Amino acid sequence: MHQRDVVSWTTMIAGCMQNGSGEDALKLFLQMYLAGMTPDSTTFTSILPACADLGALQQGMEIHENVIRSGYLFDPVVENALIDMYAKCGSIQKARAVFDKMRWQDVVSWTAMISGYAQNGWGEEALKLFPQMQAAGMKPNSKTFSSVLSACANFAALEQGMEVHGKIMKCGFQSDVPVGNTLIDMYAKCGSISEARELFDTMQQRDAVSWTAMIAGYAMHGCGDEAVKLFKQMEHSGLSPDHVTFVCVLSACCHAGLVQEGYQYFNCMSNCYHITPSIEHYSCMVDILGRAGHLDEAEDFINRMPIKPDATVWSSLLGACRIHNNIQLGEYVAGRIFELDPKSAAPYVLLSNIFAAAGKWGGIEKVRKMMKDRCIEKTPGCSWIEINNQMHAFITGHGSHQE
């Protein structure tokens, strides 16, 4: 093109995003800026998702400054994109700051903020914001309900999840497939696997996510046989499992001690569905072998991996060494993890537990000295309890709770 206007540039940026090329979209935006073009609201709402998808917080902040300079600060669509970008980049405080400064928040604004809290582990804040949204006269949509249910699931807030379920029924979203999927996930994660299965069975329509959520629920509850049975039913239904489904069914095999079935599904990924196994799948296989006591086989499996094993893969084997009290292999594996993830306290704790189980007190002192010398601190344990729709957190070693 001899001449390019803002529409030309924005169309190309949007095209890159539609094709999943966020990096190219950011490069084009920079070229547009250097060419002296002033972005409009459509440009900003096209480029901010690129920052969100890439976790490019610094570029997102620079674009935010550009939004202010261009006079689009109070454009609600741009503000919503900013909230989403900051939340997905892990800067939830900045997302809330944009939300609080909005002249008027619509359902998209509230949903983006609730979703941001849920995604970043701020479940309590998400659950506080939901009634505030309703008090402001906003009617939740399917995405709002899915976000709130995710917060309930991650926070194990069953009573509040059941209340949200009631609102879903009143608002007529009970037949919405994504909402149904998050309901299954919520009930499973809150410990009510029978309720999750009842919802699954009564769904008028199911997609691959529905099946995967139910398989994941069974895996989470140690119901390996049920998970495997459901996986076979999914295949017979004509729906193809994806990489997440295989993580779930492999996890189920792990907790149920189904070694041969685990191998079968691991090989089925590439042979039947042309899915290349990822680190998660390899980690699951190591976990399956390790928990079943096949430690040497698990180590050999790692050494034969076509991709470089990360700390997660080795941690699966270290956990197995803890279960089966294998000190020699445990020390070797822990050393590999120290190299790959030197700041994590988890392998030190596991190694210490292996020594403790064997009565090797000198080994425990050695681990403690290593942690001290390397300035490694163990993260205190935390648990939650729900009482009268209020979540109470308790931290190990702290007496700070008001009651």
mmCIF file of C-alpha atoms in Angstrom:
data_model
loop_
_atom_site.group_PDB
_atom_site.id
_atom_site.type_symbol
_atom_site.label_atom_id
_atom_site.label_comp_id
_atom_site.label_asym_id
_atom_site.label_seq_id
_atom_site.Cartn_x
_atom_site.Cartn_y
_atom_site.Cartn_z
ATOM 1 C CA MET A 1 0.000 0.000 0.000
ATOM 2 C CA HIS A 2 1.277 3.460 -0.883
ATOM 3 C CA GLN A 3 -0.741 5.025 1.927
ATOM 4 C CA ARG A 4 -1.794 3.437 5.195
ATOM 5 C CA ASP A 5 -4.292 4.934 7.568
ATOM 6 C CA VAL A 6 -5.244 3.942 11.105
ATOM 7 C CA VAL A 7 -7.855 1.498 9.739
ATOM 8 C CA SER A 8 -5.222 -0.317 7.664
ATOM 9 C CA TRP A 9 -2.887 -0.721 10.624
ATOM 10 C CA THR A 10 -5.686 -1.753 12.992
ATOM 11 C CA THR A 11 -6.982 -4.340 10.523
ATOM 12 C CA MET A 12 -3.539 -5.929 10.289
ATOM 13 C CA ILE A 13 -3.118 -5.915 14.089
ATOM 14 C CA ALA A 14 -6.541 -7.510 14.538
ATOM 15 C CA GLY A 15 -5.684 -10.079 11.872
ATOM 16 C CA CYS A 16 -2.525 -11.076 13.715
ATOM 17 C CA MET A 17 -4.540 -11.556 16.898
ATOM 18 C CA GLN A 18 -7.156 -13.658 15.127
ATOM 19 C CA ASN A 19 -4.357 -15.930 13.944
ATOM 20 C CA GLY A 20 -2.838 -16.211 17.414
ATOM 21 C CA SER A 21 0.231 -14.125 16.662
ATOM 22 C CA GLY A 22 0.369 -11.641 19.543
ATOM 23 C CA GLU A 23 4.068 -10.923 19.061
ATOM 24 C CA ASP A 24 3.512 -9.872 15.446
ATOM 25 C CA ALA A 25 0.603 -7.695 16.582
ATOM 26 C CA LEU A 26 2.873 -5.875 19.067
ATOM 27 C CA LYS A 27 5.539 -5.370 16.394
ATOM 28 C CA LEU A 28 2.954 -3.875 14.049
ATOM 29 C CA PHE A 29 1.670 -1.567 16.770
ATOM 30 C CA LEU A 30 5.196 -0.280 17.359
ATOM 31 C CA GLN A 31 5.683 0.278 13.614
ATOM 32 C CA MET A 32 2.361 2.112 13.495
ATOM 33 C CA TYR A 33 3.444 4.338 16.367
ATOM 34 C CA LEU A 34 6.821 5.071 14.726
ATOM 35 C CA ALA A 35 5.010 5.898 11.470
ATOM 36 C CA GLY A 36 3.275 8.727 13.293
ATOM 37 C CA MET A 37 -0.192 7.173 13.325
ATOM 38 C CA THR A 38 -2.496 7.909 16.260
ATOM 39 C CA PRO A 39 -4.306 4.749 17.411
ATOM 40 C CA ASP A 40 -8.066 4.845 17.933
ATOM 41 C CA SER A 41 -10.215 2.885 20.391
ATOM 42 C CA THR A 42 -10.453 -0.093 18.020
ATOM 43 C CA THR A 43 -6.667 -0.223 17.765
ATOM 44 C CA PHE A 44 -6.310 -0.258 21.538
ATOM 45 C CA THR A 45 -8.949 -2.955 22.014
ATOM 46 C CA SER A 46 -7.144 -5.023 19.372
ATOM 47 C CA ILE A 47 -3.634 -4.691 20.807
ATOM 48 C CA LEU A 48 -4.332 -4.968 24.548
ATOM 49 C CA PRO A 49 -5.406 -8.637 24.246
ATOM 50 C CA ALA A 50 -1.986 -9.331 22.716
ATOM 51 C CA CYS A 51 -0.333 -8.079 25.901
ATOM 52 C CA ALA A 52 -2.797 -10.134 27.947
ATOM 53 C CA ASP A 53 -2.109 -13.345 26.019
ATOM 54 C CA LEU A 54 1.666 -12.881 26.174
ATOM 55 C CA GLY A 55 1.744 -11.680 29.782
ATOM 56 C CA ALA A 56 3.537 -8.606 28.463
ATOM 57 C CA LEU A 57 2.903 -6.299 31.411
ATOM 58 C CA GLN A 58 5.539 -3.693 30.530
ATOM 59 C CA GLN A 59 4.214 -3.263 26.974
ATOM 60 C CA GLY A 60 0.688 -3.165 28.365
ATOM 61 C CA MET A 61 1.610 -0.349 30.744
ATOM 62 C CA GLU A 62 3.190 1.594 27.886
ATOM 63 C CA ILE A 63 0.042 1.158 25.801
ATOM 64 C CA HIS A 64 -1.990 2.337 28.805
ATOM 65 C CA GLU A 65 0.047 5.541 28.787
ATOM 66 C CA ASN A 66 -0.641 5.829 25.069
ATOM 67 C CA VAL A 67 -4.372 5.434 25.795
ATOM 68 C CA ILE A 68 -4.202 8.381 28.191
ATOM 69 C CA ARG A 69 -2.271 10.547 25.730
ATOM 70 C CA SER A 70 -4.701 9.715 22.923
ATOM 71 C CA GLY A 71 -7.744 10.728 24.969
ATOM 72 C CA TYR A 72 -9.385 7.289 25.225
ATOM 73 C CA LEU A 73 -8.971 6.878 28.985
ATOM 74 C CA PHE A 74 -12.715 6.962 29.660
ATOM 75 C CA ASP A 75 -13.776 4.839 26.720
ATOM 76 C CA PRO A 76 -15.513 1.916 28.496
ATOM 77 C CA VAL A 77 -14.509 -0.673 25.891
ATOM 78 C CA VAL A 78 -10.850 0.339 26.175
ATOM 79 C CA GLU A 79 -11.089 0.399 29.983
ATOM 80 C CA ASN A 80 -12.509 -3.121 29.983
ATOM 81 C CA ALA A 81 -9.624 -4.272 27.786
ATOM 82 C CA LEU A 82 -7.181 -2.651 30.228
ATOM 83 C CA ILE A 83 -8.768 -4.459 33.193
ATOM 84 C CA ASP A 84 -8.520 -7.773 31.349
ATOM 85 C CA MET A 85 -4.924 -7.101 30.312
ATOM 86 C CA TYR A 86 -3.711 -6.194 33.800
ATOM 87 C CA ALA A 87 -5.530 -9.152 35.361
ATOM 88 C CA LYS A 88 -4.099 -11.661 32.890
ATOM 89 C CA CYS A 89 -0.628 -10.182 33.383
ATOM 90 C CA GLY A 90 -0.954 -10.809 37.128
ATOM 91 C CA SER A 91 -1.232 -7.152 38.168
ATOM 92 C CA ILE A 92 -4.615 -7.362 39.862
ATOM 93 C CA GLN A 93 -4.124 -4.119 41.820
ATOM 94 C CA LYS A 94 -3.657 -2.152 38.595
ATOM 95 C CA ALA A 95 -6.742 -3.839 37.152
ATOM 96 C CA ARG A 96 -8.748 -2.771 40.204
ATOM 97 C CA ALA A 97 -7.406 0.769 39.943
ATOM 98 C CA VAL A 98 -8.719 1.021 36.358
ATOM 99 C CA PHE A 99 -12.044 -0.488 37.463
ATOM 100 C CA ASP A 100 -12.470 1.946 40.375
ATOM 101 C CA LYS A 101 -11.738 4.999 38.193
ATOM 102 C CA MET A 102 -14.329 4.107 35.564
ATOM 103 C CA ARG A 103 -17.181 6.591 35.267
ATOM 104 C CA TRP A 104 -19.587 3.731 34.673
ATOM 105 C CA GLN A 105 -19.033 -0.005 34.869
ATOM 106 C CA ASP A 106 -21.054 -2.320 32.635
ATOM 107 C CA VAL A 107 -21.512 -6.081 32.963
ATOM 108 C CA VAL A 108 -18.267 -6.644 31.014
ATOM 109 C CA SER A 109 -16.334 -4.472 33.498
ATOM 110 C CA TRP A 110 -17.685 -6.324 36.529
ATOM 111 C CA THR A 111 -17.138 -9.719 34.901
ATOM 112 C CA ALA A 112 -13.558 -8.857 33.883
ATOM 113 C CA MET A 113 -12.764 -7.783 37.443
ATOM 114 C CA ILE A 114 -14.391 -10.854 39.030
ATOM 115 C CA SER A 115 -12.641 -13.111 36.531
ATOM 116 C CA GLY A 116 -9.335 -11.371 37.227
ATOM 117 C CA TYR A 117 -9.659 -11.974 40.947
ATOM 118 C CA ALA A 118 -10.550 -15.631 40.366
ATOM 119 C CA GLN A 119 -7.640 -16.181 37.939
ATOM 120 C CA ASN A 120 -5.121 -14.635 40.319
ATOM 121 C CA GLY A 121 -6.173 -16.610 43.385
ATOM 122 C CA TRP A 122 -8.111 -13.763 44.999
ATOM 123 C CA GLY A 123 -11.254 -15.859 45.392
ATOM 124 C CA GLU A 124 -12.510 -14.019 48.448
ATOM 125 C CA GLU A 125 -12.402 -10.671 46.620
ATOM 126 C CA ALA A 126 -14.206 -12.179 43.631
ATOM 127 C CA LEU A 127 -16.962 -13.472 45.895
ATOM 128 C CA LYS A 128 -17.270 -10.058 47.570
ATOM 129 C CA LEU A 129 -17.535 -8.274 44.233
ATOM 130 C CA PHE A 130 -20.325 -10.469 42.873
ATOM 131 C CA PRO A 131 -23.055 -9.220 45.273
ATOM 132 C CA GLN A 132 -21.785 -5.656 44.798
ATOM 133 C CA MET A 133 -22.351 -6.091 41.073
ATOM 134 C CA GLN A 134 -25.925 -7.184 41.653
ATOM 135 C CA ALA A 135 -26.511 -4.346 44.125
ATOM 136 C CA ALA A 136 -25.372 -1.945 41.390
ATOM 137 C CA GLY A 137 -28.231 -3.218 39.231
ATOM 138 C CA MET A 138 -26.109 -5.318 36.875
ATOM 139 C CA LYS A 139 -27.489 -8.647 35.663
ATOM 140 C CA PRO A 140 -24.808 -11.372 35.498
ATOM 141 C CA ASN A 141 -24.273 -13.124 32.181
ATOM 142 C CA SER A 142 -22.914 -16.610 31.528
ATOM 143 C CA LYS A 143 -19.295 -15.420 31.716
ATOM 144 C CA THR A 144 -19.968 -13.749 35.059
ATOM 145 C CA PHE A 145 -21.411 -16.941 36.505
ATOM 146 C CA SER A 146 -18.513 -19.005 35.159
ATOM 147 C CA SER A 147 -16.011 -16.616 36.765
ATOM 148 C CA VAL A 148 -17.791 -16.630 40.142
ATOM 149 C CA LEU A 149 -18.046 -20.418 40.102
ATOM 150 C CA SER A 150 -14.303 -20.646 39.389
ATOM 151 C CA ALA A 151 -13.681 -18.522 42.482
ATOM 152 C CA CYS A 152 -15.933 -20.808 44.540
ATOM 153 C CA ALA A 153 -14.102 -23.855 43.185
ATOM 154 C CA ASN A 154 -10.624 -22.521 43.900
ATOM 155 C CA PHE A 155 -11.712 -21.400 47.357
ATOM 156 C CA ALA A 156 -13.703 -24.582 48.124
ATOM 157 C CA ALA A 157 -16.689 -22.372 48.970
ATOM 158 C CA LEU A 158 -19.428 -24.973 48.529
ATOM 159 C CA GLU A 159 -22.263 -23.065 50.222
ATOM 160 C CA GLN A 160 -21.632 -19.977 48.130
ATOM 161 C CA GLY A 161 -21.290 -22.122 45.029
ATOM 162 C CA MET A 162 -24.691 -23.646 45.728
ATOM 163 C CA GLU A 163 -26.166 -20.164 46.126
ATOM 164 C CA VAL A 164 -24.701 -19.147 42.771
ATOM 165 C CA HIS A 165 -26.157 -22.342 41.294
ATOM 166 C CA GLY A 166 -29.568 -21.206 42.552
ATOM 167 C CA LYS A 167 -29.128 -17.799 40.873
ATOM 168 C CA ILE A 168 -28.142 -19.537 37.641
ATOM 169 C CA MET A 169 -31.411 -21.458 37.711
ATOM 170 C CA LYS A 170 -33.415 -18.282 38.349
ATOM 171 C CA CYS A 171 -31.661 -16.421 35.526
ATOM 172 C CA GLY A 172 -32.215 -19.246 33.048
ATOM 173 C CA PHE A 173 -28.577 -20.192 32.411
ATOM 174 C CA GLN A 174 -28.919 -23.834 33.503
ATOM 175 C CA SER A 175 -28.759 -25.015 29.877
ATOM 176 C CA ASP A 176 -25.642 -22.976 29.064
ATOM 177 C CA VAL A 177 -22.870 -25.501 28.400
ATOM 178 C CA PRO A 178 -19.881 -23.417 29.660
ATOM 179 C CA VAL A 179 -21.815 -22.592 32.856
ATOM 180 C CA GLY A 180 -22.680 -26.274 33.290
ATOM 181 C CA ASN A 181 -19.017 -27.164 32.870
ATOM 182 C CA THR A 182 -17.922 -24.744 35.591
ATOM 183 C CA LEU A 183 -20.680 -26.069 37.869
ATOM 184 C CA ILE A 184 -19.285 -29.594 37.461
ATOM 185 C CA ASP A 185 -15.800 -28.284 38.208
ATOM 186 C CA MET A 186 -17.006 -26.331 41.240
ATOM 187 C CA TYR A 187 -18.872 -29.235 42.843
ATOM 188 C CA ALA A 188 -15.980 -31.620 42.194
ATOM 189 C CA LYS A 189 -13.381 -29.274 43.676
ATOM 190 C CA CYS A 190 -15.627 -28.575 46.670
ATOM 191 C CA GLY A 191 -15.832 -32.302 47.431
ATOM 192 C CA SER A 192 -19.329 -33.056 46.113
ATOM 193 C CA ILE A 193 -18.459 -35.491 43.320
ATOM 194 C CA SER A 194 -21.936 -37.071 43.326
ATOM 195 C CA GLU A 195 -23.542 -33.680 42.690
ATOM 196 C CA ALA A 196 -21.037 -33.062 39.891
ATOM 197 C CA ARG A 197 -21.962 -36.383 38.275
ATOM 198 C CA GLU A 198 -25.684 -35.664 38.601
ATOM 199 C CA LEU A 199 -25.192 -32.361 36.783
ATOM 200 C CA PHE A 200 -23.118 -34.082 34.098
ATOM 201 C CA ASP A 201 -25.772 -36.743 33.537
ATOM 202 C CA THR A 202 -28.601 -34.196 33.248
ATOM 203 C CA MET A 203 -26.816 -31.879 30.781
ATOM 204 C CA GLN A 204 -28.813 -31.613 27.566
ATOM 205 C CA GLN A 205 -25.634 -30.939 25.600
ATOM 206 C CA ARG A 206 -22.036 -31.794 26.418
ATOM 207 C CA ASP A 207 -18.804 -30.701 24.790
ATOM 208 C CA ALA A 208 -15.264 -31.986 25.291
ATOM 209 C CA VAL A 209 -14.830 -29.657 28.283
ATOM 210 C CA SER A 210 -17.849 -31.240 30.003
ATOM 211 C CA TRP A 211 -16.333 -34.714 29.746
ATOM 212 C CA THR A 212 -12.904 -33.454 30.762
ATOM 213 C CA ALA A 213 -14.277 -31.646 33.826
ATOM 214 C CA MET A 214 -16.008 -34.803 35.026
ATOM 215 C CA ILE A 215 -12.957 -36.984 34.367
ATOM 216 C CA ALA A 216 -10.841 -34.435 36.252
ATOM 217 C CA GLY A 217 -13.289 -34.557 39.155
ATOM 218 C CA TYR A 218 -13.011 -38.324 39.392
ATOM 219 C CA ALA A 219 -9.219 -38.097 39.182
ATOM 220 C CA MET A 220 -9.202 -35.513 41.960
ATOM 221 C CA HIS A 221 -11.217 -37.835 44.207
ATOM 222 C CA GLY A 222 -9.093 -40.903 43.477
ATOM 223 C CA CYS A 223 -11.847 -42.606 41.467
ATOM 224 C CA GLY A 224 -9.542 -43.960 38.769
ATOM 225 C CA ASP A 225 -11.814 -46.719 37.508
ATOM 226 C CA GLU A 226 -14.733 -44.300 37.065
ATOM 227 C CA ALA A 227 -12.484 -41.810 35.262
ATOM 228 C CA VAL A 228 -11.208 -44.473 32.849
ATOM 229 C CA LYS A 229 -14.741 -45.723 32.220
ATOM 230 C CA LEU A 230 -15.930 -42.188 31.488
ATOM 231 C CA PHE A 231 -12.973 -41.582 29.170
ATOM 232 C CA LYS A 232 -14.009 -44.624 27.107
ATOM 233 C CA GLN A 233 -17.595 -43.345 27.002
ATOM 234 C CA MET A 234 -16.300 -39.999 25.756
ATOM 235 C CA GLU A 235 -14.486 -41.712 22.905
ATOM 236 C CA HIS A 236 -17.621 -43.680 22.006
ATOM 237 C CA SER A 237 -19.659 -40.449 22.026
ATOM 238 C CA GLY A 238 -17.676 -39.226 19.039
ATOM 239 C CA LEU A 239 -15.892 -36.396 20.857
ATOM 240 C CA SER A 240 -12.107 -36.353 20.699
ATOM 241 C CA PRO A 241 -10.125 -35.850 23.919
ATOM 242 C CA ASP A 242 -7.592 -33.033 23.921
ATOM 243 C CA HIS A 243 -4.296 -32.634 25.761
ATOM 244 C CA VAL A 244 -6.089 -31.538 28.960
ATOM 245 C CA THR A 245 -8.334 -34.612 28.904
ATOM 246 C CA PHE A 246 -5.258 -36.815 28.706
ATOM 247 C CA VAL A 247 -3.659 -35.037 31.679
ATOM 248 C CA CYS A 248 -6.831 -35.773 33.657
ATOM 249 C CA VAL A 249 -7.108 -39.446 32.704
ATOM 250 C CA LEU A 250 -3.381 -40.005 33.347
ATOM 251 C CA SER A 251 -3.768 -38.350 36.741
ATOM 252 C CA ALA A 252 -6.669 -40.716 37.457
ATOM 253 C CA CYS A 253 -4.505 -43.709 36.504
ATOM 254 C CA CYS A 254 -1.819 -42.402 38.836
ATOM 255 C CA HIS A 255 -4.047 -42.203 41.906
ATOM 256 C CA ALA A 256 -5.633 -45.586 41.168
ATOM 257 C CA GLY A 257 -2.329 -47.370 40.482
ATOM 258 C CA LEU A 258 -3.327 -48.235 36.901
ATOM 259 C CA VAL A 259 0.142 -48.550 35.362
ATOM 260 C CA GLN A 260 -0.718 -50.473 32.197
ATOM 261 C CA GLU A 261 -3.722 -48.245 31.509
ATOM 262 C CA GLY A 262 -1.460 -45.221 31.981
ATOM 263 C CA TYR A 263 0.965 -46.494 29.349
ATOM 264 C CA GLN A 264 -1.961 -47.254 27.071
ATOM 265 C CA TYR A 265 -3.389 -43.725 27.236
ATOM 266 C CA PHE A 266 0.040 -42.089 27.029
ATOM 267 C CA ASN A 267 0.774 -43.950 23.789
ATOM 268 C CA CYS A 268 -2.783 -43.374 22.530
ATOM 269 C CA MET A 269 -2.216 -39.613 22.593
ATOM 270 C CA SER A 270 0.205 -39.630 19.688
ATOM 271 C CA ASN A 271 -0.836 -42.853 17.955
ATOM 272 C CA CYS A 272 -4.614 -42.281 17.915
ATOM 273 C CA TYR A 273 -5.098 -38.522 18.287
ATOM 274 C CA HIS A 274 -1.774 -37.115 16.990
ATOM 275 C CA ILE A 275 -1.248 -35.113 20.191
ATOM 276 C CA THR A 276 2.403 -34.545 21.078
ATOM 277 C CA PRO A 277 2.901 -35.239 24.808
ATOM 278 C CA SER A 278 3.875 -32.192 26.856
ATOM 279 C CA ILE A 279 5.838 -31.893 30.082
ATOM 280 C CA GLU A 280 2.582 -32.374 32.024
ATOM 281 C CA HIS A 281 1.917 -35.727 30.370
ATOM 282 C CA TYR A 282 5.479 -36.941 30.973
ATOM 283 C CA SER A 283 5.209 -35.816 34.591
ATOM 284 C CA CYS A 284 1.994 -37.799 34.978
ATOM 285 C CA MET A 285 3.658 -40.934 33.604
ATOM 286 C CA VAL A 286 6.594 -40.550 35.996
ATOM 287 C CA ASP A 287 4.076 -40.134 38.815
ATOM 288 C CA ILE A 288 2.203 -43.276 37.719
ATOM 289 C CA LEU A 289 5.370 -45.361 37.658
ATOM 290 C CA GLY A 290 6.800 -43.849 40.819
ATOM 291 C CA ARG A 291 3.706 -44.239 42.983
ATOM 292 C CA ALA A 292 3.439 -47.869 41.860
ATOM 293 C CA GLY A 293 6.987 -48.453 43.127
ATOM 294 C CA HIS A 294 8.672 -48.698 39.716
ATOM 295 C CA LEU A 295 11.327 -46.111 40.601
ATOM 296 C CA ASP A 296 14.068 -47.380 38.286
ATOM 297 C CA GLU A 297 11.607 -47.569 35.415
ATOM 298 C CA ALA A 298 10.462 -44.018 36.169
ATOM 299 C CA GLU A 299 14.065 -42.754 36.148
ATOM 300 C CA ASP A 300 14.711 -44.548 32.865
ATOM 301 C CA PHE A 301 11.522 -43.023 31.444
ATOM 302 C CA ILE A 302 12.826 -39.546 32.318
ATOM 303 C CA ASN A 303 16.211 -40.226 30.773
ATOM 304 C CA ARG A 304 14.529 -41.311 27.525
ATOM 305 C CA MET A 305 12.306 -38.243 27.228
ATOM 306 C CA PRO A 306 12.631 -36.466 23.850
ATOM 307 C CA ILE A 307 12.302 -33.116 25.618
ATOM 308 C CA LYS A 308 14.362 -31.842 28.511
ATOM 309 C CA PRO A 309 12.720 -32.786 31.837
ATOM 310 C CA ASP A 310 11.966 -29.834 34.082
ATOM 311 C CA ALA A 311 11.714 -29.578 37.867
ATOM 312 C CA THR A 312 8.089 -30.739 37.780
ATOM 313 C CA VAL A 313 9.028 -34.065 36.184
ATOM 314 C CA TRP A 314 11.852 -34.698 38.639
ATOM 315 C CA SER A 315 9.596 -33.634 41.533
ATOM 316 C CA SER A 316 7.164 -36.402 40.606
ATOM 317 C CA LEU A 317 9.992 -38.898 41.027
ATOM 318 C CA LEU A 318 11.155 -37.281 44.276
ATOM 319 C CA GLY A 319 7.642 -37.624 45.667
ATOM 320 C CA ALA A 320 7.761 -41.318 44.809
ATOM 321 C CA CYS A 321 11.109 -41.627 46.572
ATOM 322 C CA ARG A 322 9.403 -40.166 49.639
ATOM 323 C CA ILE A 323 6.558 -42.700 49.422
ATOM 324 C CA HIS A 324 8.913 -45.665 49.030
ATOM 325 C CA ASN A 325 11.725 -44.349 51.278
ATOM 326 C CA ASN A 326 14.450 -44.543 48.639
ATOM 327 C CA ILE A 327 17.189 -42.321 50.106
ATOM 328 C CA GLN A 328 19.876 -42.871 47.485
ATOM 329 C CA LEU A 329 17.698 -42.046 44.490
ATOM 330 C CA GLY A 330 15.982 -39.282 46.472
ATOM 331 C CA GLU A 331 19.267 -37.464 47.071
ATOM 332 C CA TYR A 332 20.186 -37.702 43.393
ATOM 333 C CA VAL A 333 16.787 -36.465 42.192
ATOM 334 C CA ALA A 334 16.727 -33.634 44.724
ATOM 335 C CA GLY A 335 20.100 -32.487 43.416
ATOM 336 C CA ARG A 336 18.699 -32.290 39.896
ATOM 337 C CA ILE A 337 15.766 -30.197 41.118
ATOM 338 C CA PHE A 338 18.078 -27.855 43.060
ATOM 339 C CA GLU A 339 19.824 -27.107 39.752
ATOM 340 C CA LEU A 340 16.593 -26.512 37.813
ATOM 341 C CA ASP A 341 14.607 -24.627 40.461
ATOM 342 C CA PRO A 342 17.072 -23.360 43.081
ATOM 343 C CA LYS A 343 14.578 -21.094 44.902
ATOM 344 C CA SER A 344 11.862 -23.682 45.552
ATOM 345 C CA ALA A 345 11.577 -24.994 49.111
ATOM 346 C CA ALA A 346 9.528 -28.047 48.119
ATOM 347 C CA PRO A 347 12.410 -30.402 47.175
ATOM 348 C CA TYR A 348 14.267 -29.541 50.392
ATOM 349 C CA VAL A 349 11.179 -30.388 52.443
ATOM 350 C CA LEU A 350 10.626 -33.657 50.579
ATOM 351 C CA LEU A 351 14.268 -34.669 50.962
ATOM 352 C CA SER A 352 14.119 -33.826 54.654
ATOM 353 C CA ASN A 353 11.023 -35.997 55.003
ATOM 354 C CA ILE A 354 12.820 -38.890 53.289
ATOM 355 C CA PHE A 355 15.679 -38.613 55.794
ATOM 356 C CA ALA A 356 13.223 -38.320 58.698
ATOM 357 C CA ALA A 357 11.325 -41.463 57.659
ATOM 358 C CA ALA A 358 14.618 -43.371 57.666
ATOM 359 C CA GLY A 359 15.790 -41.853 60.971
ATOM 360 C CA LYS A 360 18.718 -40.119 59.266
ATOM 361 C CA TRP A 361 18.878 -37.052 61.517
ATOM 362 C CA GLY A 362 22.237 -36.002 60.136
ATOM 363 C CA GLY A 363 20.655 -35.781 56.699
ATOM 364 C CA ILE A 364 17.933 -33.526 58.065
ATOM 365 C CA GLU A 365 20.501 -31.159 59.560
ATOM 366 C CA LYS A 366 22.342 -31.137 56.249
ATOM 367 C CA VAL A 367 19.180 -30.101 54.405
ATOM 368 C CA ARG A 368 18.408 -27.382 56.957
ATOM 369 C CA LYS A 369 21.907 -25.972 56.599
ATOM 370 C CA MET A 370 21.562 -25.964 52.808
ATOM 371 C CA MET A 371 18.290 -24.049 53.091
ATOM 372 C CA LYS A 372 19.814 -21.541 55.473
ATOM 373 C CA ASP A 373 22.928 -21.023 53.353
ATOM 374 C CA ARG A 374 20.815 -20.539 50.217
ATOM 375 C CA CYS A 375 18.214 -18.330 51.960
ATOM 376 C CA ILE A 376 15.387 -20.767 51.181
ATOM 377 C CA GLU A 377 12.285 -20.355 53.317
ATOM 378 C CA LYS A 378 9.441 -22.819 53.561
ATOM 379 C CA THR A 379 6.052 -21.342 52.673
ATOM 380 C CA PRO A 380 3.693 -21.841 55.634
ATOM 381 C CA GLY A 381 0.687 -24.080 55.081
ATOM 382 C CA CYS A 382 -2.715 -22.465 54.774
ATOM 383 C CA SER A 383 -6.227 -23.869 55.026
ATOM 384 C CA TRP A 384 -9.719 -22.403 54.678
ATOM 385 C CA ILE A 385 -13.034 -23.117 56.310
ATOM 386 C CA GLU A 386 -16.421 -21.773 55.234
ATOM 387 C CA ILE A 387 -18.783 -20.686 58.037
ATOM 388 C CA ASN A 388 -22.028 -18.852 57.299
ATOM 389 C CA ASN A 389 -20.857 -17.929 53.792
ATOM 390 C CA GLN A 390 -17.657 -16.431 55.191
ATOM 391 C CA MET A 391 -14.253 -17.875 54.345
ATOM 392 C CA HIS A 392 -11.727 -18.030 57.200
ATOM 393 C CA ALA A 393 -8.038 -18.622 56.508
ATOM 394 C CA PHE A 394 -5.666 -20.283 58.982
ATOM 395 C CA ILE A 395 -1.897 -20.163 58.497
ATOM 396 C CA THR A 396 0.421 -22.675 60.138
ATOM 397 C CA GLY A 397 2.206 -21.183 63.129
ATOM 398 C CA HIS A 398 0.133 -18.002 63.172
ATOM 399 C CA GLY A 399 -2.339 -17.127 65.899
ATOM 400 C CA SER A 400 -3.560 -14.048 64.063
ATOM 401 C CA HIS A 401 -7.124 -15.172 63.302
ATOM 402 C CA GLN A 402 -9.610 -13.056 65.185
ATOM 403 C CA GLU A 403 -11.304 -16.106 66.705
#
